[in-house]
C-alpha positions as protocol buffer text, in pm:
chain_id: "A"
residue {
  index: 1
  type: MET
  ca { x: 567 y: -523 z: 1029 }
}
residue {
  index: 2
  type: PRO
  ca { x: 328 y: -462 z: 727 }
}
residue {
  index: 3
  type: HIS
  ca { x: 402 y: -146 z: 597 }
}
residue {
  index: 4
  type: MET
  ca { x: 252 y: -4 z: 290 }
}
residue {
  index: 5
  type: ALA
  ca { x: 415 y: 299 z: 148 }
}
residue {
  index: 6
  type: ILE
  ca { x: 126 y: 427 z: -156 }
}
residue {
  index: 7
  type: GLU
  ca { x: 342 y: 686 z: -398 }
}
residue {
  index: 8
  type: TYR
  ca { x: 75 y: 905 z: -677 }
}
residue {
  index: 9
  type: SER
  ca { x: 30 y: 1127 z: -921 }
}
residue {
  index: 10
  type: ALA
  ca { x: -43 y: 1449 z: -803 }
}
residue {
  index: 11
  type: ASN
  ca { x: -281 y: 1449 z: -1075 }
}
residue {
  index: 12
  type: LEU
  ca { x: -506 y: 1230 z: -852 }
}
residue {
  index: 13
  type: ASP
  ca { x: -608 y: 1448 z: -616 }
}
residue {
  index: 14
  type: GLU
  ca { x: -929 y: 1536 z: -794 }
}
residue {
  index: 15
  type: THR
  ca { x: -1075 y: 1246 z: -841 }
}
residue {
  index: 16
  type: VAL
  ca { x: -947 y: 970 z: -618 }
}
residue {
  index: 17
  type: ASP
  ca { x: -1009 y: 1024 z: -216 }
}
residue {
  index: 18
  type: ILE
  ca { x: -633 y: 888 z: -91 }
}
residue {
  index: 19
  type: GLN
  ca { x: -656 y: 957 z: 240 }
}
residue {
  index: 20
  type: GLY
  ca { x: -1002 y: 720 z: 212 }
}
residue {
  index: 21
  type: LEU
  ca { x: -757 y: 463 z: -56 }
}
residue {
  index: 22
  type: CYS
  ca { x: -515 y: 437 z: 290 }
}
residue {
  index: 23
  type: THR
  ca { x: -804 y: 355 z: 490 }
}
residue {
  index: 24
  type: LEU
  ca { x: -927 y: 38 z: 267 }
}
residue {
  index: 25
  type: VAL
  ca { x: -577 y: -57 z: 250 }
}
residue {
  index: 26
  type: ALA
  ca { x: -540 y: -65 z: 625 }
}
residue {
  index: 27
  type: ASP
  ca { x: -835 y: -244 z: 655 }
}
residue {
  index: 28
  type: THR
  ca { x: -747 y: -474 z: 359 }
}
residue {
  index: 29
  type: ILE
  ca { x: -422 y: -593 z: 572 }
}
residue {
  index: 30
  type: LEU
  ca { x: -631 y: -609 z: 874 }
}
residue {
  index: 31
  type: GLU
  ca { x: -828 y: -867 z: 729 }
}
residue {
  index: 32
  type: THR
  ca { x: -566 y: -1119 z: 631 }
}
residue {
  index: 33
  type: GLY
  ca { x: -573 y: -1209 z: 925 }
}
residue {
  index: 34
  type: LEU
  ca { x: -163 y: -1155 z: 923 }
}
residue {
  index: 35
  type: PHE
  ca { x: -90 y: -886 z: 1062 }
}
residue {
  index: 36
  type: GLU
  ca { x: -149 y: -712 z: 1413 }
}
residue {
  index: 37
  type: ILE
  ca { x: -363 y: -399 z: 1411 }
}
residue {
  index: 38
  type: GLY
  ca { x: -16 y: -180 z: 1647 }
}
residue {
  index: 39
  type: ALA
  ca { x: 203 y: -268 z: 1358 }
}
residue {
  index: 40
  type: ILE
  ca { x: -7 y: -171 z: 1025 }
}
residue {
  index: 41
  type: ARG
  ca { x: 143 y: 131 z: 875 }
}
residue {
  index: 42
  type: VAL
  ca { x: -74 y: 298 z: 582 }
}
residue {
  index: 43
  type: ARG
  ca { x: 116 y: 578 z: 413 }
}
residue {
  index: 44
  type: ALA
  ca { x: 49 y: 778 z: 118 }
}
residue {
  index: 45
  type: PHE
  ca { x: 279 y: 1018 z: -131 }
}
residue {
  index: 46
  type: ARG
  ca { x: 208 y: 1250 z: -375 }
}
residue {
  index: 47
  type: ALA
  ca { x: 435 y: 1250 z: -657 }
}
residue {
  index: 48
  type: GLU
  ca { x: 442 y: 1646 z: -831 }
}
residue {
  index: 49
  type: ALA
  ca { x: 714 y: 1585 z: -1077 }
}
residue {
  index: 50
  type: TYR
  ca { x: 651 y: 1266 z: -1288 }
}
residue {
  index: 51
  type: ALA
  ca { x: 665 y: 1167 z: -1612 }
}
residue {
  index: 52
  type: ILE
  ca { x: 462 y: 842 z: -1777 }
}
residue {
  index: 53
  type: ALA
  ca { x: 449 y: 690 z: -2068 }
}
residue {
  index: 54
  type: ASP
  ca { x: 372 y: 916 z: -2370 }
}
residue {
  index: 55
  type: ARG
  ca { x: 357 y: 1223 z: -2103 }
}
residue {
  index: 56
  type: LEU
  ca { x: -1 y: 1344 z: -2178 }
}
residue {
  index: 57
  type: PRO
  ca { x: -133 y: 1539 z: -1846 }
}
residue {
  index: 58
  type: GLN
  ca { x: -417 y: 1287 z: -1807 }
}
residue {
  index: 59
  type: ASN
  ca { x: -168 y: 961 z: -1758 }
}
residue {
  index: 60
  type: GLY
  ca { x: -175 y: 900 z: -1359 }
}
residue {
  index: 61
  type: PHE
  ca { x: -45 y: 591 z: -1142 }
}
residue {
  index: 62
  type: ILE
  ca { x: -44 y: 426 z: -810 }
}
residue {
  index: 63
  type: ASP
  ca { x: 238 y: 243 z: -665 }
}
residue {
  index: 64
  type: MET
  ca { x: 190 y: 60 z: -389 }
}
residue {
  index: 65
  type: ASN
  ca { x: 542 y: -62 z: -202 }
}
residue {
  index: 66
  type: PHE
  ca { x: 459 y: -338 z: 69 }
}
residue {
  index: 67
  type: ARG
  ca { x: 725 y: -423 z: 296 }
}
residue {
  index: 68
  type: ILE
  ca { x: 618 y: -706 z: 564 }
}
residue {
  index: 69
  type: GLY
  ca { x: 863 y: -908 z: 761 }
}
residue {
  index: 70
  type: LYS
  ca { x: 965 y: -1262 z: 748 }
}
residue {
  index: 71
  type: GLY
  ca { x: 734 y: -1570 z: 868 }
}
residue {
  index: 72
  type: ARG
  ca { x: 444 y: -1617 z: 604 }
}
residue {
  index: 73
  type: THR
  ca { x: 445 y: -1860 z: 325 }
}
residue {
  index: 74
  type: ALA
  ca { x: 439 y: -1740 z: -80 }
}
residue {
  index: 75
  type: GLU
  ca { x: 68 y: -1899 z: -56 }
}
residue {
  index: 76
  type: GLU
  ca { x: -9 y: -1631 z: 233 }
}
residue {
  index: 77
  type: LYS
  ca { x: 196 y: -1367 z: 36 }
}
residue {
  index: 78
  type: LYS
  ca { x: 24 y: -1363 z: -189 }
}
residue {
  index: 79
  type: ARG
  ca { x: -340 y: -1425 z: -72 }
}
residue {
  index: 80
  type: THR
  ca { x: -237 y: -1132 z: 93 }
}
residue {
  index: 81
  type: GLY
  ca { x: -136 y: -908 z: -222 }
}
residue {
  index: 82
  type: GLU
  ca { x: -478 y: -1055 z: -419 }
}
residue {
  index: 83
  type: ALA
  ca { x: -649 y: -929 z: -189 }
}
residue {
  index: 84
  type: ILE
  ca { x: -520 y: -547 z: -176 }
}
residue {
  index: 85
  type: PHE
  ca { x: -463 y: -533 z: -533 }
}
residue {
  index: 86
  type: ALA
  ca { x: -879 y: -679 z: -602 }
}
residue {
  index: 87
  type: ALA
  ca { x: -1006 y: -434 z: -319 }
}
residue {
  index: 88
  type: VAL
  ca { x: -761 y: -134 z: -453 }
}
residue {
  index: 89
  type: SER
  ca { x: -889 y: -172 z: -823 }
}
residue {
  index: 90
  type: GLN
  ca { x: -1237 y: -272 z: -757 }
}
residue {
  index: 91
  type: ARG
  ca { x: -1249 y: 125 z: -562 }
}
residue {
  index: 92
  type: LEU
  ca { x: -1020 y: 269 z: -830 }
}
residue {
  index: 93
  type: VAL
  ca { x: -1319 y: 58 z: -1155 }
}
residue {
  index: 94
  type: PRO
  ca { x: -1416 y: 488 z: -1221 }
}
residue {
  index: 95
  type: LEU
  ca { x: -981 y: 541 z: -1362 }
}
residue {
  index: 96
  type: PHE
  ca { x: -957 y: 156 z: -1538 }
}
residue {
  index: 97
  type: ALA
  ca { x: -1229 y: 291 z: -1779 }
}
residue {
  index: 98
  type: THR
  ca { x: -951 y: 524 z: -1929 }
}
residue {
  index: 99
  type: PRO
  ca { x: -619 y: 481 z: -2153 }
}
residue {
  index: 100
  type: HIS
  ca { x: -521 y: 690 z: -1895 }
}
residue {
  index: 101
  type: PHE
  ca { x: -416 y: 484 z: -1547 }
}
residue {
  index: 102
  type: ALA
  ca { x: -198 y: 262 z: -1356 }
}
residue {
  index: 103
  type: LEU
  ca { x: -191 y: 59 z: -1105 }
}
residue {
  index: 104
  type: SER
  ca { x: 110 y: -127 z: -896 }
}
residue {
  index: 105
  type: LEU
  ca { x: 106 y: -337 z: -644 }
}
residue {
  index: 106
  type: GLU
  ca { x: 537 y: -474 z: -465 }
}
residue {
  index: 107
  type: ILE
  ca { x: 530 y: -716 z: -190 }
}
residue {
  index: 108
  type: ARG
  ca { x: 941 y: -722 z: -53 }
}
residue {
  index: 109
  type: GLU
  ca { x: 982 y: -827 z: 275 }
}
residue {
  index: 110
  type: ILE
  ca { x: 1198 y: -708 z: 510 }
}
residue {
  index: 111
  type: ASP
  ca { x: 1551 y: -847 z: 673 }
}
residue {
  index: 112
  type: ALA
  ca { x: 1528 y: -879 z: 1036 }
}
residue {
  index: 113
  type: GLU
  ca { x: 1918 y: -853 z: 1094 }
}
residue {
  index: 114
  type: LEU
  ca { x: 1899 y: -517 z: 926 }
}
residue {
  index: 115
  type: SER
  ca { x: 1608 y: -321 z: 1052 }
}
residue {
  index: 116
  type: TRP
  ca { x: 1588 y: -175 z: 1403 }
}
residue {
  index: 117
  type: LYS
  ca { x: 1261 y: -72 z: 1513 }
}
residue {
  index: 118
  type: LYS
  ca { x: 1093 y: 73 z: 1846 }
}
residue {
  index: 119
  type: ASN
  ca { x: 696 y: 51 z: 1890 }
}
residue {
  index: 120
  type: ALA
  ca { x: 521 y: 208 z: 2167 }
}
residue {
  index: 121
  type: ILE
  ca { x: 169 y: 96 z: 1988 }
}
residue {
  index: 122
  type: HIS
  ca { x: 247 y: -249 z: 2056 }
}
residue {
  index: 123
  type: PRO
  ca { x: 171 y: -261 z: 2467 }
}
residue {
  index: 124
  type: ARG
  ca { x: -107 y: -48 z: 2422 }
}
residue {
  index: 125
  type: LEU
  ca { x: -307 y: -254 z: 2166 }
}
residue {
  index: 126
  type: ARG
  ca { x: -189 y: -514 z: 2394 }
}
residue {
  index: 127
  type: GLY
  ca { x: -363 y: -409 z: 2689 }
}
residue {
  index: 128
  type: LYS
  ca { x: -23 y: -438 z: 2883 }
}
């Protein structure tokens, strides 16, 4: 269950291809080899209202929250986070050329006892 939620400031609409960013993140997650394709979810949420740092209108952010099920080692989680962060950072190089952008990523493990799922996609992708 790798689910990535990307929250971003509305002022990035003109400078960032958010759909392309979601695709990049999904591809990077899959390339780690740690997650099944049918479980990967990447979605983005536009923040209409926000106050960033000194509140200059050009300040922008992307915050990534990656929720995963238990079962991966600390090294695997670290490697995954580094791969995602590097891919996204590379895609956003022009934003880092300005003093107005912040990027963050956090990985959270889901407690299986407190998580319910039903997935009809898995059987299709597994050929069942």
